[in-house]
XYZ file of C-alpha atoms in Angstrom:
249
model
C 0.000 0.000 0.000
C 1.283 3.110 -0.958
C 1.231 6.098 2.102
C 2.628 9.772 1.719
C 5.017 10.902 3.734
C 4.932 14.718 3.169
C 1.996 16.522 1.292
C 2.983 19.781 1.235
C 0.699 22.500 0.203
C 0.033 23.437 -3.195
C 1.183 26.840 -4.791
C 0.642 28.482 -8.068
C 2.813 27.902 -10.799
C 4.166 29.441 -13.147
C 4.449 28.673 -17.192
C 8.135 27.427 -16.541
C 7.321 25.693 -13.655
C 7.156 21.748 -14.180
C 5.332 18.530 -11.997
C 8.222 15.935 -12.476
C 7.919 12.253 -11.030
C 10.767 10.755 -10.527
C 10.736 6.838 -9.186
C 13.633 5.428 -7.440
C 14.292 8.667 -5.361
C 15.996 7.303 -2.480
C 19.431 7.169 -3.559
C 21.385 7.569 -6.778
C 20.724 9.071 -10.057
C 17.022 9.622 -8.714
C 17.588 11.020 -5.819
C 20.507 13.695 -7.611
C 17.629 14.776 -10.322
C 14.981 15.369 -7.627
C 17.577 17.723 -5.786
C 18.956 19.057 -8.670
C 15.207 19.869 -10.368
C 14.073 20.783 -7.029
C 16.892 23.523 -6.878
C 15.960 25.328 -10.049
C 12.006 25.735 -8.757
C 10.614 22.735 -10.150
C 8.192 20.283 -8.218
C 9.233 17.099 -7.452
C 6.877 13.957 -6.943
C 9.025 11.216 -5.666
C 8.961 7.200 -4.867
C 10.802 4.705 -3.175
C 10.572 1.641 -1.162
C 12.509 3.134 1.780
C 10.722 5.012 4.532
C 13.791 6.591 6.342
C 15.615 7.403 2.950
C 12.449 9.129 1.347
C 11.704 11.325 4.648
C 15.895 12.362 4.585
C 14.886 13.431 0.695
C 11.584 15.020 1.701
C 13.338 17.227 4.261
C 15.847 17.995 1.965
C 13.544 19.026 -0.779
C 12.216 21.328 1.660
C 15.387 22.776 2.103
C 15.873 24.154 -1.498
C 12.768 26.645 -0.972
C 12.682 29.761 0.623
C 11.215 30.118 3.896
C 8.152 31.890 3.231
C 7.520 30.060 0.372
C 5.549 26.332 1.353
C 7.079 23.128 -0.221
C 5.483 21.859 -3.411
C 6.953 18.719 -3.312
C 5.681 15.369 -2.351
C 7.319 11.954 -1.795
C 5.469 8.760 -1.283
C 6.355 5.558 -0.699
C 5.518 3.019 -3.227
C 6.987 -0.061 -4.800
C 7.313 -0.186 -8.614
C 6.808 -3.697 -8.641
C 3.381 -3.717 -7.433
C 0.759 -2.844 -10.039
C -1.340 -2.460 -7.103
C 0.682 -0.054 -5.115
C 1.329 2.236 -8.737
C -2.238 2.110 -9.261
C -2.702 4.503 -5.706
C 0.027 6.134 -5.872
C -1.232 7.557 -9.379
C -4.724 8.079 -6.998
C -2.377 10.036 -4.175
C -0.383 12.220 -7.014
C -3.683 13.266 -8.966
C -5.352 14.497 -5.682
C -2.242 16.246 -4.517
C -0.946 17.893 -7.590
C -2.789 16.608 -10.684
C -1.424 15.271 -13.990
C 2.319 15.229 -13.978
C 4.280 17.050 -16.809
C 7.303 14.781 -17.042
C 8.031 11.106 -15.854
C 11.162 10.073 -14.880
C 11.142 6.043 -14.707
C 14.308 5.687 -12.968
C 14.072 2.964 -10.281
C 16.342 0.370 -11.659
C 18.343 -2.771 -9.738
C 21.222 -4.869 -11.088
C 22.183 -8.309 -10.913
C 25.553 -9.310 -8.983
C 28.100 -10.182 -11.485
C 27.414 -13.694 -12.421
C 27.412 -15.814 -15.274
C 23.732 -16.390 -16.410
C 23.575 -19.989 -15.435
C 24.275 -19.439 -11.819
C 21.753 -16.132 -11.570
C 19.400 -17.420 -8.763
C 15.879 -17.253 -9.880
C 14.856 -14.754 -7.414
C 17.778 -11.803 -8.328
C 16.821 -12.631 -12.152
C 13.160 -11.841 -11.297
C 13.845 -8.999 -9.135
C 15.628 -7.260 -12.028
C 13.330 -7.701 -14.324
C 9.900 -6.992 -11.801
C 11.711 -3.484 -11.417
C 13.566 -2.700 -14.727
C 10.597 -4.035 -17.401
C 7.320 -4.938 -15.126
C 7.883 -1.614 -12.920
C 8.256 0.803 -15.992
C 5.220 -0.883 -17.483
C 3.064 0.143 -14.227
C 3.871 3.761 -13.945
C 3.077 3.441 -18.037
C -0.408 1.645 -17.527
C -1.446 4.066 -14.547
C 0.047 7.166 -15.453
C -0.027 7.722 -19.313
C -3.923 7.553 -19.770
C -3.561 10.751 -17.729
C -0.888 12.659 -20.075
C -2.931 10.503 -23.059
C -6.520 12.601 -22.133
C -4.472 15.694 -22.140
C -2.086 15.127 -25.293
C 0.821 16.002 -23.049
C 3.657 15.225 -21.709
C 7.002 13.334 -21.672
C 8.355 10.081 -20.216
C 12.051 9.541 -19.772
C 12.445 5.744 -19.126
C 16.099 5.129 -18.157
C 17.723 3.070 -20.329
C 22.085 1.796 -20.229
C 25.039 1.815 -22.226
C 24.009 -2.126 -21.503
C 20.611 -1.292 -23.633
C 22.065 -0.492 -26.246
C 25.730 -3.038 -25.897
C 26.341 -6.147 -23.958
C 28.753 -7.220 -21.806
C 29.247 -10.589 -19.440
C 27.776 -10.958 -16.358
C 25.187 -8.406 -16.116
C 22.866 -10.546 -18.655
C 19.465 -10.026 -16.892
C 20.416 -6.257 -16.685
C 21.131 -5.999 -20.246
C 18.094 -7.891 -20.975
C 16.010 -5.496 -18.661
C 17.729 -2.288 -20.410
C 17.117 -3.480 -24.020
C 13.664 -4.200 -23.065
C 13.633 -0.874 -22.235
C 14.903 0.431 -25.654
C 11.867 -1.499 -27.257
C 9.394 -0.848 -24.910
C 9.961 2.973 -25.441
C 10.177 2.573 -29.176
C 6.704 0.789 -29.243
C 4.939 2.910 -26.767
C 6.139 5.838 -28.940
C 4.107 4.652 -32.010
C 0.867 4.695 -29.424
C 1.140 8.214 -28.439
C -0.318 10.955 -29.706
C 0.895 14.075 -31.114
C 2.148 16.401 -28.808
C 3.815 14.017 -26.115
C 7.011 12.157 -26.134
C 8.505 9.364 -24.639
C 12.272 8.488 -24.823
C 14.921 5.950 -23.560
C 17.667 7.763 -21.712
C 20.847 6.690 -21.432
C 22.186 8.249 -18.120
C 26.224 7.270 -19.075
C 28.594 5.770 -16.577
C 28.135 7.564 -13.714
C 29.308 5.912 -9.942
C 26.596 5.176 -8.010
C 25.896 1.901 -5.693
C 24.958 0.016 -9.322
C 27.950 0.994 -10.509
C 30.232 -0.080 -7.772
C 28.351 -3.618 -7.689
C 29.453 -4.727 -11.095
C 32.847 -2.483 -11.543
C 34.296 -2.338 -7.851
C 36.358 0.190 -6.766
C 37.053 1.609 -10.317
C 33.402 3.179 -9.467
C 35.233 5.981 -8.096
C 36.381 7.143 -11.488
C 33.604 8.388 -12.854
C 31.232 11.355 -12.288
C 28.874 10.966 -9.066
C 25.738 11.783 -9.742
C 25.822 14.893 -7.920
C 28.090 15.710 -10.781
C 25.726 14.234 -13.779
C 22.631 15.799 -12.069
C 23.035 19.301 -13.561
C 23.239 17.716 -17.131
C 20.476 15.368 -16.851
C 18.339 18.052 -15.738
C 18.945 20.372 -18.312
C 18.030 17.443 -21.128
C 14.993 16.062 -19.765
C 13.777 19.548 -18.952
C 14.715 20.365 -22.809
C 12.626 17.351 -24.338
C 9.600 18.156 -26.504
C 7.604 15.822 -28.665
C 10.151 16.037 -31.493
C 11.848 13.236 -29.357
C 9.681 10.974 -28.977
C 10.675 7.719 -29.631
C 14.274 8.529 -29.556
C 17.203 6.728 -27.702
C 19.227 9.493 -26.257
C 22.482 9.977 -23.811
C 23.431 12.128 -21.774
C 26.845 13.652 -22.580
């Protein structure tokens, strides 16, 4: 069951203002973006499975608006993987702040390195249930929504590994080309005036990262770093992407 854990009162928006939901907000990439968008005046809508770590980000979010101005933002918890537990979280967001203007499907696990054969059955499921079956809920619950109104654009996050292979990481790259095709399809379905694109965030260190590559994680950007980039894309998109596979660089 999906409960809020900070409805903040609503304020008026301006033109440039957006509604962005962003899942998988607890840590990583997700929780960068919602800071990062959050910053520049937009309102973020976040889930995540983790109580504590989604009250840390609500009070944070909080943070980056001036005192005598209310915080828009709201973050729920909710599990991707549960149809069930999309389904009222799409109720919860509609009452609290209506239709949102960009989705960010961004929760995404990993499988530990591991040839296929000797995957266990339950981290193979697991990465699929949140890479493939959770995008597809925030699609089926959400997009009639942006559909009725001809608006709107979903960024589903996609890989390097969605696009390449490499060994190992099999049910992730399976998950992440699913992805690819998924977004390509669902492109074809929309109508004119909304978009919907595969994202490819680039190799950026987060806890993923540092599962499959070790300490070489620490190379590459954190996505404190990235944030500031990825904003400025998704923010950018207009319906003359849709159905694109994109990176950000």
């Amino acid at each position: 069951m999906t409960s809020p854990v900070a409805v903040a009162p609503l304020k008026s928006m301006g033109a440039s203002n957006k509604n962005v939901l962003i899942t998988g907000v607890s840590k990583g990439l997700g929780r960068a973006l919602a800071l990062e968008l959050a910053k520049r005046g937009h309102t973020v809508i976040g889930c995540a499975r983790s109580e504590e770590k989604i009250a840390t980000l609500s009070s944070e979010l909080s943070q980056t608006q001036q005192k005598t101005d209310p915080s828009p933002h709201l973050v729920l918890k909710a599990d991707v993987r549960s149809d069930s537990s999309i389904a009222e979280l799409a109720r919860l967001v509609m009452e609290a702040k209506g239709v949102p203007d960009i989705i960010v499907n961004n929760a995404g696990a990993i499988n530990a390195n591991n040839k296929i054969w000797e995957v266990p059955v339950e981290e193979f499921d697991s990465v699929i249930d949140i890479n493939i079956k959770g995008t597809a809920n925030v699609l089926r619950h959400f997009l009639p929504l942006m559909v009725e109104r001809k608006q709107g654009v979903i960024v589903n996050m996609s890989s390097g590994w969605g696009r390449s292979a490499a060994a190992e990481v099999a049910p992730y790259c399976a998950s992440k080309w699913a992805i690819e095709g998924l977004s390509r399809s669902v492109a074809k379905e929309l109508p004119a005036g909304m978009a919907i694109v595969a994202l490819n965030p680039g190799v950026i260190n987060t806890d993923m990262l540092a599962s499959c590559f070790g300490s070489s994680a620490s190379l590459y950007p954190t996505a404190d770093a990235w944030a500031p980039k990825a904003a400025t894309m998704i923010l950018n998109l207009t319906a003359e992407d849709n159905g694109a596979s994109l990176s950000v660089v």
